[in-house]
PDB file of C-alpha atoms in Angstrom:
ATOM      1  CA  UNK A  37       4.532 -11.707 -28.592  1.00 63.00           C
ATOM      2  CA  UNK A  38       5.307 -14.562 -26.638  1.00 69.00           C
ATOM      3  CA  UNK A  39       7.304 -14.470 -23.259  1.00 76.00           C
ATOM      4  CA  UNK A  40       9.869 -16.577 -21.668  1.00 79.00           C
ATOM      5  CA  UNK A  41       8.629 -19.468 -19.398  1.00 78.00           C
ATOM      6  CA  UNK A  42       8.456 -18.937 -16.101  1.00 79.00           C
ATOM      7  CA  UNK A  43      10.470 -21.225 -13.063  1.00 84.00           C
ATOM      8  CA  UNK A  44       9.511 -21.321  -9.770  1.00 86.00           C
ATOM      9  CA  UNK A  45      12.242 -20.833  -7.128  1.00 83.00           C
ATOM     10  CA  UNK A  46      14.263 -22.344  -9.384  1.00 84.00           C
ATOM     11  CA  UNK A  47      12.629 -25.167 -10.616  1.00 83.00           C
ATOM     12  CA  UNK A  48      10.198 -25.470 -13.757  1.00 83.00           C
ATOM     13  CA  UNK A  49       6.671 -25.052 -12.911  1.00 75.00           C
ATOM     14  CA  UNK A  50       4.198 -28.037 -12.496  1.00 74.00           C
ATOM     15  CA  UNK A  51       1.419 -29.289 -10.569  1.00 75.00           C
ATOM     16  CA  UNK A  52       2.661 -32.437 -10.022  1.00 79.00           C
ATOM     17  CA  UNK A  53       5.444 -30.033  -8.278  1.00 78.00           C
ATOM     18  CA  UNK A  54       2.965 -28.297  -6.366  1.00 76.00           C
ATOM     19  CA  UNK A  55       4.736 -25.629  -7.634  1.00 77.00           C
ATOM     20  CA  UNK A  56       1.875 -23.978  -9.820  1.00 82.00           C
ATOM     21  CA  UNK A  57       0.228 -20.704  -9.181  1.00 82.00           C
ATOM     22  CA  UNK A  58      -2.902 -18.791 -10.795  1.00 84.00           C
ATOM     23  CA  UNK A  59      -3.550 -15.075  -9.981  1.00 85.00           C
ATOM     24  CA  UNK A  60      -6.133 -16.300  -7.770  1.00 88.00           C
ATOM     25  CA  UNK A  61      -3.677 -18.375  -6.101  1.00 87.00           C
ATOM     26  CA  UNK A  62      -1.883 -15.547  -5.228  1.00 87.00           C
ATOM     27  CA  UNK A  63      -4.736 -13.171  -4.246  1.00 87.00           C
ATOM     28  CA  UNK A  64      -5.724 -15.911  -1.668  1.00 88.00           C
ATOM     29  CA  UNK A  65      -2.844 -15.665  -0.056  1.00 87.00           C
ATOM     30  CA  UNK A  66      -2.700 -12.324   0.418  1.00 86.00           C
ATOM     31  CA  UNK A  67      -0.593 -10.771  -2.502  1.00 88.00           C
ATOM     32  CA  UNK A  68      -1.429  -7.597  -3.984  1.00 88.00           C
ATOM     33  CA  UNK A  69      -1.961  -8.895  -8.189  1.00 90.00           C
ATOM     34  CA  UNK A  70      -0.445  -5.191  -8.972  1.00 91.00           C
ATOM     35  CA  UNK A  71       2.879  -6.749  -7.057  1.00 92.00           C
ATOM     36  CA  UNK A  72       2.453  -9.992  -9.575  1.00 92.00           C
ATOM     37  CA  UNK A  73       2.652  -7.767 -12.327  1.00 92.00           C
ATOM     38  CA  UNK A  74       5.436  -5.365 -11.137  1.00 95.00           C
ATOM     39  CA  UNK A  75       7.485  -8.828 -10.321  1.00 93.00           C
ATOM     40  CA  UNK A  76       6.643  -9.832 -13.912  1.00 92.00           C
ATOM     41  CA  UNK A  77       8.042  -6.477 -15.458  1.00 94.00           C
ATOM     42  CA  UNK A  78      11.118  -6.590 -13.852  1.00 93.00           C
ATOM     43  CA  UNK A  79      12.437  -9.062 -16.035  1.00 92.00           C
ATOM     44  CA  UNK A  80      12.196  -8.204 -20.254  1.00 92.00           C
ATOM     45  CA  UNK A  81       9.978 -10.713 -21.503  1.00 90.00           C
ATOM     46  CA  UNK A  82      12.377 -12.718 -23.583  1.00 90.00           C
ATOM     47  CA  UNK A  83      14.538 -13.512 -20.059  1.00 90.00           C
ATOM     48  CA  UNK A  84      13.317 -16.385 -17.650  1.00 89.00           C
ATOM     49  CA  UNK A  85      12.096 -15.426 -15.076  1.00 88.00           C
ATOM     50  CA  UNK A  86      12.810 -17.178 -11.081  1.00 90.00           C
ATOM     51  CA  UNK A  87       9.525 -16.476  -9.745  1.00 88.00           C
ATOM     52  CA  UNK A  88       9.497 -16.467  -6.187  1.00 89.00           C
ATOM     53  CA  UNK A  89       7.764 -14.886  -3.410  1.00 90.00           C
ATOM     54  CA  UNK A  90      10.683 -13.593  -2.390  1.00 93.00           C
ATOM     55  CA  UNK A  91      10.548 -11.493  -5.368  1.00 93.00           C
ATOM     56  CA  UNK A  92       7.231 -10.815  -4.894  1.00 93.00           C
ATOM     57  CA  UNK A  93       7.809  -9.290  -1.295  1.00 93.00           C
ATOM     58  CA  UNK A  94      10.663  -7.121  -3.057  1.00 94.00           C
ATOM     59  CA  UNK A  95       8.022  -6.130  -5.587  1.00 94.00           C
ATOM     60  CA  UNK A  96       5.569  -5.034  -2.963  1.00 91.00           C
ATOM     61  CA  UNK A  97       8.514  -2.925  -1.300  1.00 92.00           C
ATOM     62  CA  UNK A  98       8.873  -1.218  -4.524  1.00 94.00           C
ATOM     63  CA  UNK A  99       5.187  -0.557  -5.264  1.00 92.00           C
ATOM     64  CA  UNK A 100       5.058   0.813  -1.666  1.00 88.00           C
ATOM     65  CA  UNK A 101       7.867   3.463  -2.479  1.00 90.00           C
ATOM     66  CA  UNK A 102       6.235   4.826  -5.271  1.00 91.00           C
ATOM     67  CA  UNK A 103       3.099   5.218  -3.406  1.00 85.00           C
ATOM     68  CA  UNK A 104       4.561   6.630  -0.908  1.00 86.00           C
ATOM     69  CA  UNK A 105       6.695   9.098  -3.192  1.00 90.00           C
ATOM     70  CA  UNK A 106       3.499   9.911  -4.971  1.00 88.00           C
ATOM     71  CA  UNK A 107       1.583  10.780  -1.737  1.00 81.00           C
ATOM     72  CA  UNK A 108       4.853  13.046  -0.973  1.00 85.00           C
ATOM     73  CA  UNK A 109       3.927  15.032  -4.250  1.00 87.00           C
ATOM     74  CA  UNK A 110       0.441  15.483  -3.388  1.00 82.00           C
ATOM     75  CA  UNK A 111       0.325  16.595   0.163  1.00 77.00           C
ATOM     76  CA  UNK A 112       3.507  17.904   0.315  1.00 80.00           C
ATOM     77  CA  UNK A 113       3.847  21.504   2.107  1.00 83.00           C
ATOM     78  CA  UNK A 114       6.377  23.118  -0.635  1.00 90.00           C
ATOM     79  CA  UNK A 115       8.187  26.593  -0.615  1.00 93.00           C
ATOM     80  CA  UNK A 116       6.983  28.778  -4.130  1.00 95.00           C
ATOM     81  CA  UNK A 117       9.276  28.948  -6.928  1.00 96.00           C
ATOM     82  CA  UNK A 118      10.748  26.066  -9.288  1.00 95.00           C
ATOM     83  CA  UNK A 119      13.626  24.112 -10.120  1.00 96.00           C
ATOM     84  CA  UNK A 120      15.620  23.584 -13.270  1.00 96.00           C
ATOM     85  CA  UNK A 121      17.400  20.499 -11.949  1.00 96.00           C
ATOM     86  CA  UNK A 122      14.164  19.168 -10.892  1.00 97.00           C
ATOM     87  CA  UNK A 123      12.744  19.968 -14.892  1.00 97.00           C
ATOM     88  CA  UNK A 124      15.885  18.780 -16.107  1.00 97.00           C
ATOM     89  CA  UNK A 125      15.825  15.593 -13.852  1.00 97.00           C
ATOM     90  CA  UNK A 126      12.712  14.811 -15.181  1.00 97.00           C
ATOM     91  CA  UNK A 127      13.007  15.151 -18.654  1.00 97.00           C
ATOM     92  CA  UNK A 128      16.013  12.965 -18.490  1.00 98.00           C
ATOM     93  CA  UNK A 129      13.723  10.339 -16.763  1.00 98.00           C
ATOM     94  CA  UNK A 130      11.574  10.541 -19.315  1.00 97.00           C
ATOM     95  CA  UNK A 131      13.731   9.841 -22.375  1.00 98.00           C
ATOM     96  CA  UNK A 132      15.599   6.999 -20.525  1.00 98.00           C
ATOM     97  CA  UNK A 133      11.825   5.271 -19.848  1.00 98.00           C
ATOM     98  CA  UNK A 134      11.121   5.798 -23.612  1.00 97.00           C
ATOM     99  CA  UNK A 135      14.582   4.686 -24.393  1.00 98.00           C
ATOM    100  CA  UNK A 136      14.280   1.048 -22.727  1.00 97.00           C
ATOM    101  CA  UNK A 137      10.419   0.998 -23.809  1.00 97.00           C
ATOM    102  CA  UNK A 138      11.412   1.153 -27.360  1.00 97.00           C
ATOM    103  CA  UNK A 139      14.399  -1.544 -26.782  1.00 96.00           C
ATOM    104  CA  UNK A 140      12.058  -3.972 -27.388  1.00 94.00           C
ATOM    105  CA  UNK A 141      10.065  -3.078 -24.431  1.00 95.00           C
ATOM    106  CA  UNK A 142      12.719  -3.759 -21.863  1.00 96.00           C
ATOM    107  CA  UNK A 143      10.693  -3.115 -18.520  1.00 96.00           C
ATOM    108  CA  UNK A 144      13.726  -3.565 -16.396  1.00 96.00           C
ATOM    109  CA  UNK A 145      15.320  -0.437 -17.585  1.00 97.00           C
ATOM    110  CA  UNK A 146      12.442   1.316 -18.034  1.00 97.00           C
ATOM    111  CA  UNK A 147      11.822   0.476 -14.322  1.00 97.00           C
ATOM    112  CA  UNK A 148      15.124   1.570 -13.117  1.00 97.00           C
ATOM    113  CA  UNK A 149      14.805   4.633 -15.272  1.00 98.00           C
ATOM    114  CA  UNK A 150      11.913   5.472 -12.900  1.00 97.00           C
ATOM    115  CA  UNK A 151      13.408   4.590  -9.708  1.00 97.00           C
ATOM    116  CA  UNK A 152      16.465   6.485 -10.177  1.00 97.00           C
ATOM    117  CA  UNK A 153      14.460   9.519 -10.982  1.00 98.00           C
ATOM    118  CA  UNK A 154      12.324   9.063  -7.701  1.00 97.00           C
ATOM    119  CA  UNK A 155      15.765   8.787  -5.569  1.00 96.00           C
ATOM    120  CA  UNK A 156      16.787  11.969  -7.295  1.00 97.00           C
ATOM    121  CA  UNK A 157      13.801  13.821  -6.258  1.00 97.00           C
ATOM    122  CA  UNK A 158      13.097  12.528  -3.237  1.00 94.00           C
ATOM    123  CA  UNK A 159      16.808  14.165  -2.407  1.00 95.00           C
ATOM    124  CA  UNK A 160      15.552  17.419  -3.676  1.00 96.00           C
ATOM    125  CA  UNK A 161      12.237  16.821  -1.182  1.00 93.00           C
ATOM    126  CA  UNK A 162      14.222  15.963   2.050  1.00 91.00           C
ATOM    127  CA  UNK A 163      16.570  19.258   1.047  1.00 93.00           C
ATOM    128  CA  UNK A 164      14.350  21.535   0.557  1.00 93.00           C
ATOM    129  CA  UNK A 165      15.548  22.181  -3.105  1.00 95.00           C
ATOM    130  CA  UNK A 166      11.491  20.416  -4.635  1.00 96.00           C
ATOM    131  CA  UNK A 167       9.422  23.635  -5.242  1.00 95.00           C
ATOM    132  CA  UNK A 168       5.780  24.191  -5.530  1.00 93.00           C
ATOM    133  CA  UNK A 169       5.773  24.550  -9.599  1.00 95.00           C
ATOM    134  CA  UNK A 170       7.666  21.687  -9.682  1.00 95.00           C
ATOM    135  CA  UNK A 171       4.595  19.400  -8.342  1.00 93.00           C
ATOM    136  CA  UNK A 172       2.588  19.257 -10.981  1.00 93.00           C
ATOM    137  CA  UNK A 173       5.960  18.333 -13.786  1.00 95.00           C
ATOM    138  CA  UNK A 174       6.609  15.135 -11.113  1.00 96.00           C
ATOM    139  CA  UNK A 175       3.221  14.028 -10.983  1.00 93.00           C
ATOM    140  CA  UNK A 176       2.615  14.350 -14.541  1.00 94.00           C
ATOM    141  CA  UNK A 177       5.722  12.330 -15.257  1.00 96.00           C
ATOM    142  CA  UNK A 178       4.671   9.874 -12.923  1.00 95.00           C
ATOM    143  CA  UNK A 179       1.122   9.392 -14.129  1.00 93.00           C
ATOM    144  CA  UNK A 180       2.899   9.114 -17.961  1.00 94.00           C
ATOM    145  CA  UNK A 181       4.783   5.874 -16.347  1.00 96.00           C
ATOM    146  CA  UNK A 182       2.235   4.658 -15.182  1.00 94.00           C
ATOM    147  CA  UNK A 183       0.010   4.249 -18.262  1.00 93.00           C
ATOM    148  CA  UNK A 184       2.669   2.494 -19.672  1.00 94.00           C
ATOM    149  CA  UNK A 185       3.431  -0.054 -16.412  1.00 94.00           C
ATOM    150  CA  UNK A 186       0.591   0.133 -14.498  1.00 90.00           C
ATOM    151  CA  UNK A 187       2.194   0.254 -11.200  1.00 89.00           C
ATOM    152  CA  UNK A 188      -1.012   1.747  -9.221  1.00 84.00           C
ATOM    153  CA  UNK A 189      -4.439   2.073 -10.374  1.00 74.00           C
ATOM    154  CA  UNK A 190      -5.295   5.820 -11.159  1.00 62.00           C
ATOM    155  CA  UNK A 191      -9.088   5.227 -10.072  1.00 49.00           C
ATOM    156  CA  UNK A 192      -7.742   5.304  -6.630  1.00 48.00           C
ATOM    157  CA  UNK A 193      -6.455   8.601  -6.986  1.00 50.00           C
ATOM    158  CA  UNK A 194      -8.840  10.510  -5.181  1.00 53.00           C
ATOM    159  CA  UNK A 195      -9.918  10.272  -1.681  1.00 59.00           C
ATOM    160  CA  UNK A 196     -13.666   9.630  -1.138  1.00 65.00           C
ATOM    161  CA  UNK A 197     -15.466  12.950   0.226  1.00 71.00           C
ATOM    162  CA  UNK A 198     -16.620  10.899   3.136  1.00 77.00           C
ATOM    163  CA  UNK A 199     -13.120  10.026   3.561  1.00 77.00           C
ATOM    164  CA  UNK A 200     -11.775  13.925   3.522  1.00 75.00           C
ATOM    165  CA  UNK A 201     -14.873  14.898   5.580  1.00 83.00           C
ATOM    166  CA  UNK A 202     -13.718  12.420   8.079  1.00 86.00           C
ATOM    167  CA  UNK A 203     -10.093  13.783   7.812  1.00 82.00           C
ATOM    168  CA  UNK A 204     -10.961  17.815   8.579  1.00 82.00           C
ATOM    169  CA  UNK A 205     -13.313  16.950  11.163  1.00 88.00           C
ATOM    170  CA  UNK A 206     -10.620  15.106  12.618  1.00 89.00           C
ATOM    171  CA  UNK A 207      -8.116  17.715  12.099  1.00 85.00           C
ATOM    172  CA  UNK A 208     -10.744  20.581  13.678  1.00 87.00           C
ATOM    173  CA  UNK A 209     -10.716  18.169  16.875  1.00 89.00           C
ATOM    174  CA  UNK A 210      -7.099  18.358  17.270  1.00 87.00           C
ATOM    175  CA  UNK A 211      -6.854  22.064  16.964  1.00 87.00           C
ATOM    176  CA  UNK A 212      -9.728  21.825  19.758  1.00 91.00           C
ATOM    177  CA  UNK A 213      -7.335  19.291  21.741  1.00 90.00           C
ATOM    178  CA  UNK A 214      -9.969  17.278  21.586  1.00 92.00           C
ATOM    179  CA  UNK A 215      -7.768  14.097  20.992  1.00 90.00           C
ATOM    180  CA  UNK A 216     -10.009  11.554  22.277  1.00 91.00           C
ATOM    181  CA  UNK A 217     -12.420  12.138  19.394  1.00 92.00           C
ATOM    182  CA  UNK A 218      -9.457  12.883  16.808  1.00 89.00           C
ATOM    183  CA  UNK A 219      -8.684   9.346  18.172  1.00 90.00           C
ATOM    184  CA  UNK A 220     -12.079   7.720  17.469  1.00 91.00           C
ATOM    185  CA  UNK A 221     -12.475   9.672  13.685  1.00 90.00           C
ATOM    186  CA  UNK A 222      -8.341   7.980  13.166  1.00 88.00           C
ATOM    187  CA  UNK A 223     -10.156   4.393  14.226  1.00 89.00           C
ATOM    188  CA  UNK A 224     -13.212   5.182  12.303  1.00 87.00           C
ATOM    189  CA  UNK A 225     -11.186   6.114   8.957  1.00 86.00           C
ATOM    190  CA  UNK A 226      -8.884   3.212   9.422  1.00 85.00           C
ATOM    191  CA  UNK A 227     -12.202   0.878   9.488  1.00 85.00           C
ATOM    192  CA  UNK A 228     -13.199   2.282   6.113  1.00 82.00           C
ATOM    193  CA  UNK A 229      -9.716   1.161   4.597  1.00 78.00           C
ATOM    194  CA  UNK A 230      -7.561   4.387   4.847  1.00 78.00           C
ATOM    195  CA  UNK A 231      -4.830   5.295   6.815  1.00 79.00           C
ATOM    196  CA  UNK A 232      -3.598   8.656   7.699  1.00 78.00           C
ATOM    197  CA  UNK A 233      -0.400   9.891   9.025  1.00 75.00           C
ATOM    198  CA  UNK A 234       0.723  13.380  11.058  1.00 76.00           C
ATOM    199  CA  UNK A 235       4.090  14.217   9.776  1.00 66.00           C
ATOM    200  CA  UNK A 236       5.565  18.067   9.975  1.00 61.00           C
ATOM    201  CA  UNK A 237       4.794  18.495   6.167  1.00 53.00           C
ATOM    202  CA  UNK A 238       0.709  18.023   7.145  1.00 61.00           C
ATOM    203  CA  UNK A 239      -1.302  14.826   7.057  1.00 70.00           C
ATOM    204  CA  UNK A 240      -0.857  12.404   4.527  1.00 66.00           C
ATOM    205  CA  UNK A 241      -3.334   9.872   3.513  1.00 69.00           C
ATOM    206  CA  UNK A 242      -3.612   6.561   2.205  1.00 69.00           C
ATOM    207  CA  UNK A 243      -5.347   3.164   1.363  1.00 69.00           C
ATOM    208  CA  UNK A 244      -4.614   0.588   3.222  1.00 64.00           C
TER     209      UNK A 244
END
């Protein structure tokens, strides 16, 4: 399989352009080589692509709503019970992904088969409609996307126990109104690359 060639905001690529880029390029200046590849997916791989950082930023934005969709799912507070449009939303997700992926792997549509689905239940989240049996069906889904694209890496799934140690003793502190020390565990978390947020569903975590 060979891919189209790249340009580079708009122009083909070349050192003597200064206009050339290796992953490691990238990395050194900051950008996340999971956003590379997102930025490279969203294009099928027999269109040229206009690779710019520009895009890249975009692709970042995107990564980030996932994640933070996906962190939704898992710490969640959710009423009991489950929903058929949520099943049904789902499923539908599912066959449009494998629908593009089997068009000659078209990413871009497989992509927007995704997003669409996360818009949908993110509606059904901020409603109230997303039940608790209905967790599991979105986060398998997800994980089955990502396999495929590789949008997140699953080893990074699960907090560290130090981590979630860190997080209830924290938590305990509050319920003391102790916030100075919830204050210094928030600092002391942050330092180890996590960050954790207090929203009215519970506290969410993530890496930074």
């Amino acid at each position: 399989m060979h891919g189209e060639h790249l340009i580079v905001e708009g122009e083909k690529m070349s050192k003597s352009k200064g206009n050339f880029y290796t992953l490691r390029d990238l990395a050194e200046k900051g950008i996340d080589p999971l956003a590379v590849r997102y930025a490279l997916q969203s294009v099928p791989y027999r269109r040229q692509l206009n690779f710019t950082f520009d895009l890249l930023h975009q692709a970042g934005k995107s990564l980030a709503r996932l994640q933070d969709f996906k962190l939704r799912l898992t710490t969640g507070k959710l009423k009991p019970g489950n929903s058929q449009k949520v099943r049904e939303t789902t499923a539908t997700a599912r066959q449009d992904f494998e629908k593009a992926m089997d068009d000659d792997l078209n990413t871009a549509q497989a992509l927007a088969a995704v997003f669409d689905w996360v818009r949908d239940l993110n509606t059904e989240l901020a409603e109230g409609r997303f039940l608790e049996d209905d967790r599991q069906i979105a986060l398998h889904a997800l994980e089955q996307f990502n396999q495929v694209l590789e949008l997140w890496h699953s080893d990074d799934e699960e907090i560290d126990e130090k981590i979630r140690s860190l997080i209830e003793q924290r938590t305990q502190a509050r319920k003391s109104r102790n916030f100075a020390l919830a204050d210094q565990i928030r600092d002391q978390i942050h330092e180890l690359g996590y960050v954790i947020e207090d929203t009215k569903e519970g506290i969410r975590w993530k890496k930074r």
